[in-house]
PDB file of C-alpha atoms in Angstrom:
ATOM      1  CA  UNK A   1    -105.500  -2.156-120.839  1.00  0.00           C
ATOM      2  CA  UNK A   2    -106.168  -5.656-119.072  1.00  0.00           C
ATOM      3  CA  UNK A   3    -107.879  -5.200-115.443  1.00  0.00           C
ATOM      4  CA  UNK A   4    -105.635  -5.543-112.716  1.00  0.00           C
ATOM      5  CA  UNK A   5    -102.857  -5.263-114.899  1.00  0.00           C
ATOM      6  CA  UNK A   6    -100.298  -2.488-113.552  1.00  0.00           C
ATOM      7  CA  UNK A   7     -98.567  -0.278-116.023  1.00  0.00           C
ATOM      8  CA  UNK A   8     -94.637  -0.936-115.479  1.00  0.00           C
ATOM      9  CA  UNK A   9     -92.161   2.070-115.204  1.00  0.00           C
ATOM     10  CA  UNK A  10     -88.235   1.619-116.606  1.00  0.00           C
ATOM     11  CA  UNK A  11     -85.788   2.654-114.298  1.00  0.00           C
ATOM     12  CA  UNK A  12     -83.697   4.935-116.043  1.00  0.00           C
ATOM     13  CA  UNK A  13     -81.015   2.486-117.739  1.00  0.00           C
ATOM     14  CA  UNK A  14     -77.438   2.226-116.186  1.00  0.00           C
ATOM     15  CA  UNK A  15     -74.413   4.360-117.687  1.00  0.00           C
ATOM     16  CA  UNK A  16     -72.301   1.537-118.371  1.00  0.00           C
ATOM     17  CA  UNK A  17     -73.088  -0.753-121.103  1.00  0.00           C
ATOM     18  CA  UNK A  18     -70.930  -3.844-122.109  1.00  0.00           C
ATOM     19  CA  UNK A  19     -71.030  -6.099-125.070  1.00  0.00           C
ATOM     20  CA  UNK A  20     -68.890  -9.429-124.866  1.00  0.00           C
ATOM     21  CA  UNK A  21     -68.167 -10.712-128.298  1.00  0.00           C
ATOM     22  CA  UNK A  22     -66.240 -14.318-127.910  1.00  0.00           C
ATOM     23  CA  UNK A  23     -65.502 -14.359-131.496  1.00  0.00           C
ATOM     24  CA  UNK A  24     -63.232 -11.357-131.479  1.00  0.00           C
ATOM     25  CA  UNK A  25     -62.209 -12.269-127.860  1.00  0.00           C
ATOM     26  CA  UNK A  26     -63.184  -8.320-127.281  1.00  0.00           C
ATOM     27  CA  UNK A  27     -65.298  -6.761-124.843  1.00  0.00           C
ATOM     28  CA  UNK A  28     -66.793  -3.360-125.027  1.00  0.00           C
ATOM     29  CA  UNK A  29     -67.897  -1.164-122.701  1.00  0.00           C
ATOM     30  CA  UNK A  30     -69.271   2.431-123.030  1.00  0.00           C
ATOM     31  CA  UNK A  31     -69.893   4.302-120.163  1.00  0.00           C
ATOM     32  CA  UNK A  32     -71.932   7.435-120.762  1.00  0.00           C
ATOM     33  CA  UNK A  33     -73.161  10.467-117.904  1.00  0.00           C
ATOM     34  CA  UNK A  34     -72.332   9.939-114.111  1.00  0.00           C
ATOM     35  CA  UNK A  35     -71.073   7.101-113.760  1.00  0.00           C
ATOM     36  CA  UNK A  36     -70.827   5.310-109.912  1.00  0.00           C
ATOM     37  CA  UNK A  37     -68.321   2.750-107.769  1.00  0.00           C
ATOM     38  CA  UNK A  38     -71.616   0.467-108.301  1.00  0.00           C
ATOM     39  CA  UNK A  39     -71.816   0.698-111.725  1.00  0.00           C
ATOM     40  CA  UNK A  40     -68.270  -0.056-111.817  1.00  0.00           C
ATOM     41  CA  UNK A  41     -68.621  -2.724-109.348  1.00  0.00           C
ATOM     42  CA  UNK A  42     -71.466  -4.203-110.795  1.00  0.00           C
ATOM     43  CA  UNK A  43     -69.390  -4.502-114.368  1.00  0.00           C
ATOM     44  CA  UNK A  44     -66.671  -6.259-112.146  1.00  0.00           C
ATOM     45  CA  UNK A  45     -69.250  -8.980-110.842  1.00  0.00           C
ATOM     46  CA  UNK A  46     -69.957  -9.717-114.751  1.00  0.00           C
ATOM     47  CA  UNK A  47     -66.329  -9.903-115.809  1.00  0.00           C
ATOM     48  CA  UNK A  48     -65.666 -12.895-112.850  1.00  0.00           C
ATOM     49  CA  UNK A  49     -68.717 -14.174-113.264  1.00  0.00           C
ATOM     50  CA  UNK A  50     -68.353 -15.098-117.213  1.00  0.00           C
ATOM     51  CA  UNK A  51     -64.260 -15.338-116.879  1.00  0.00           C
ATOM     52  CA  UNK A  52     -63.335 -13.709-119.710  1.00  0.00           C
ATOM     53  CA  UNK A  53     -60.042 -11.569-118.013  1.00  0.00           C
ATOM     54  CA  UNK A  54     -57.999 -12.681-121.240  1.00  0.00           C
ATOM     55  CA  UNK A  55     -60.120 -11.207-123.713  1.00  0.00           C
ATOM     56  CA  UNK A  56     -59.263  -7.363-124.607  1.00  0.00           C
ATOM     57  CA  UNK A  57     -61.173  -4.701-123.731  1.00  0.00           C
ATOM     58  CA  UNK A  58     -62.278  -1.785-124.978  1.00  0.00           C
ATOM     59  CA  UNK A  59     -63.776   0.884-122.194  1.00  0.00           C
ATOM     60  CA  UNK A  60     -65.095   4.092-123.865  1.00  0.00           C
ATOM     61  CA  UNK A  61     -65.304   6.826-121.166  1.00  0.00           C
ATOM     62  CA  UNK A  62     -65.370   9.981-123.269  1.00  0.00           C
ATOM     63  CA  UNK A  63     -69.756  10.422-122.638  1.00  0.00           C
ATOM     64  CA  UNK A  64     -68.737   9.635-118.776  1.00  0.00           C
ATOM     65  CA  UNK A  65     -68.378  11.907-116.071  1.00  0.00           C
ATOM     66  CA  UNK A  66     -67.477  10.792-111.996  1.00  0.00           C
ATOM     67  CA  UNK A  67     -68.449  12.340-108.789  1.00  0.00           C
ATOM     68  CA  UNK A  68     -66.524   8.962-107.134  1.00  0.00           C
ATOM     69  CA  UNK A  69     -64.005  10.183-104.535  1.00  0.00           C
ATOM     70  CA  UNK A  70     -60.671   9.241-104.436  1.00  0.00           C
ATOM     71  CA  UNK A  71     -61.696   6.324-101.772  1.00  0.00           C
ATOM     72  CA  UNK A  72     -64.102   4.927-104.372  1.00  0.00           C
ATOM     73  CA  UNK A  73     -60.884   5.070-107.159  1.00  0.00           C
ATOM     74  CA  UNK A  74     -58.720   3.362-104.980  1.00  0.00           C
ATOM     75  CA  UNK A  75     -60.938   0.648-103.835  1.00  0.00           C
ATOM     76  CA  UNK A  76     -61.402  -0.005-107.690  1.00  0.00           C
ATOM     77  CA  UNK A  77     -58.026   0.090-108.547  1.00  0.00           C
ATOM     78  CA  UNK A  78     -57.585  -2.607-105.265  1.00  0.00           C
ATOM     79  CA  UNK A  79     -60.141  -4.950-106.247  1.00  0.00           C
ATOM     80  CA  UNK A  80     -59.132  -4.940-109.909  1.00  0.00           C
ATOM     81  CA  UNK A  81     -55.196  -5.348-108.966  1.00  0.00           C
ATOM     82  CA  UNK A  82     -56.717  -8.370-107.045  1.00  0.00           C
ATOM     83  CA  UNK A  83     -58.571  -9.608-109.221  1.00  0.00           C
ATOM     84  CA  UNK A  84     -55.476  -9.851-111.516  1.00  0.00           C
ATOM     85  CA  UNK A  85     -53.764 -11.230-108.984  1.00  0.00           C
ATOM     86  CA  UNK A  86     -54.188 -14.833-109.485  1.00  0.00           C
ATOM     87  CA  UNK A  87     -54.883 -14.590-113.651  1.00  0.00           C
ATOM     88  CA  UNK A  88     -52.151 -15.947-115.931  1.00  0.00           C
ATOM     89  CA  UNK A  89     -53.154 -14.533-119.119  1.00  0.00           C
ATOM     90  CA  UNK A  90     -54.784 -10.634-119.291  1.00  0.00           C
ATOM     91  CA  UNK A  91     -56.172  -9.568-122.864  1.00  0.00           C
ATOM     92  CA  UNK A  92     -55.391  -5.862-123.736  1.00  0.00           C
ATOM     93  CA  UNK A  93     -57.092  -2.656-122.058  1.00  0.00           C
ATOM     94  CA  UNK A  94     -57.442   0.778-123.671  1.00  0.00           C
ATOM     95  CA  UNK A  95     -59.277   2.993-122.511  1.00  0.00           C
ATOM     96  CA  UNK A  96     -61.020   6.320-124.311  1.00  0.00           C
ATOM     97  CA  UNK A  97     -61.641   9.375-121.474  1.00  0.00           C
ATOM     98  CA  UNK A  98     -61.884  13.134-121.991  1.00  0.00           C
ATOM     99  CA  UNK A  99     -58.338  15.132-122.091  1.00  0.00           C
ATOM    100  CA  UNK A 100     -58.449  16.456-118.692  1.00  0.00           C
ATOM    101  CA  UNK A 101     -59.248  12.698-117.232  1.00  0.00           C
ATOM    102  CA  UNK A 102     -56.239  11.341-118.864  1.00  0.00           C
ATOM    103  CA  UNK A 103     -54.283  11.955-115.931  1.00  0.00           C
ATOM    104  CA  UNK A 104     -56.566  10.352-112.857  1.00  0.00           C
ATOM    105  CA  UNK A 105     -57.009   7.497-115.192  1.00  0.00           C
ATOM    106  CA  UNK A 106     -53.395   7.120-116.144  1.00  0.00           C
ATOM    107  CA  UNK A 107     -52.613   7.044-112.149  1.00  0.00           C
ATOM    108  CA  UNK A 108     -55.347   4.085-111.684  1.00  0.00           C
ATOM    109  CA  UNK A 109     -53.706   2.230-114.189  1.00  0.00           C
ATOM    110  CA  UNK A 110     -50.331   2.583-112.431  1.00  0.00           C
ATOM    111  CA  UNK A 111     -52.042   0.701-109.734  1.00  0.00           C
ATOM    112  CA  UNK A 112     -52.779  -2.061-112.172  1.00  0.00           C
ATOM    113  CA  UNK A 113     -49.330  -1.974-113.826  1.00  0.00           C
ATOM    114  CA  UNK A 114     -48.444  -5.377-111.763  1.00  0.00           C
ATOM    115  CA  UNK A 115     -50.378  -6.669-114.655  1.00  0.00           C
ATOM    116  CA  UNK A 116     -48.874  -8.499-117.260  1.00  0.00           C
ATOM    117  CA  UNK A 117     -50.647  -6.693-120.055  1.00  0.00           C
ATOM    118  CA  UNK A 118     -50.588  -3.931-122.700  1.00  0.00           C
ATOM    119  CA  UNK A 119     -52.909  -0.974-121.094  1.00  0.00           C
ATOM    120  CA  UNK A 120     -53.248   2.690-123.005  1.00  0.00           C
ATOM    121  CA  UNK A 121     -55.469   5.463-122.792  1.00  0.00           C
ATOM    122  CA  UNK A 122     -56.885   7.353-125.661  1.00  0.00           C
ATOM    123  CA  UNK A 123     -58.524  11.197-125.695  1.00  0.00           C
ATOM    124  CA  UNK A 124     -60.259   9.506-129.053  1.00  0.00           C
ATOM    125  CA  UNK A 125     -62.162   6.182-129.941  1.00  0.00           C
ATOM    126  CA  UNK A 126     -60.420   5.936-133.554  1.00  0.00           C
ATOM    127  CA  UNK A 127     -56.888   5.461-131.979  1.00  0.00           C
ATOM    128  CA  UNK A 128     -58.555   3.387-129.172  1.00  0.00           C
ATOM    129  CA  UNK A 129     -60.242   1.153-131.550  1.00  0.00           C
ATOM    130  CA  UNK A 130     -57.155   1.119-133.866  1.00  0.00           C
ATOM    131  CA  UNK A 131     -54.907  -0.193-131.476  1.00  0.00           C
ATOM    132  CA  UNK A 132     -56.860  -2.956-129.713  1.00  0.00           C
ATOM    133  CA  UNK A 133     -57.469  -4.024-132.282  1.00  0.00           C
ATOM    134  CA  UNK A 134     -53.503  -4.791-133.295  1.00  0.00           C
ATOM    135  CA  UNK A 135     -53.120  -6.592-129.947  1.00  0.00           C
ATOM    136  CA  UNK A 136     -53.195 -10.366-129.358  1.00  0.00           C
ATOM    137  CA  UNK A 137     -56.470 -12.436-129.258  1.00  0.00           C
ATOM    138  CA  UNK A 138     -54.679 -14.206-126.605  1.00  0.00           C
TER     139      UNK A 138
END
């Protein structure tokens, strides 16, 4: 060990992990554990800040698990119906949760049915991964 040299501790890494792949116009994101309205928000900042709302996406929520109220869903749901808002062209969105989330998800994607895009969710990656992939590269 170098003198004065401080030993650096990892904060324990985030539960939501994306990948953007340009070629394949696809992004991926697994969420995995408790997973927070920051978290989500933070993943929100990186999809305006790169603009890539017409690629699909792929979110894999089937490791995740919430303690967000239903204040922190709504506000969610708000700020991504706004953030659709003004976009012309929306790539794909499915969306992989455990059976008995299918339900609260399915009712935060009603909120987000103004957008002009094909949306499902999946109990299982397989059929998740299977049919983003038949959707349009936009």
């Amino acid at each position: 060990m170098v003198a004065g040299r401080r030993d650096w501790q990892c904060r324990a890494a985030m539960p939501v992990y994306w990948k953007i792949d340009s070629r394949r116009k696809l992004v991926t994101i697994v969420a995995e554990g408790d997973v927070t309205r920051a978290e989500i928000d933070s993943f929100l900042d990186v999809m305006d800040g790169v603009d890539c709302h017409d690629y699909r996406k792929l979110f894999d929520g089937a490791a995740s698990e919430t303690r967000m109220l239903p204040d922190d869903m709504l506000a969610l749901g708000v700020r991504m119906r706004a953030m659709h808002k003004d976009r012309h062209a929306l790539g794909a969105l499915a969306i992989v949760v455990p059976d008995d989330k299918i339900e609260l998800v399915s009712r935060v994607l009603g909120m987000l049915a103004v957008a002009e895009r094909p949306m499902r969710v999946f109990s299982t990656l397989p059929l998740a991964e299977d049919w983003i992939e038949r959707q349009s590269r936009a």
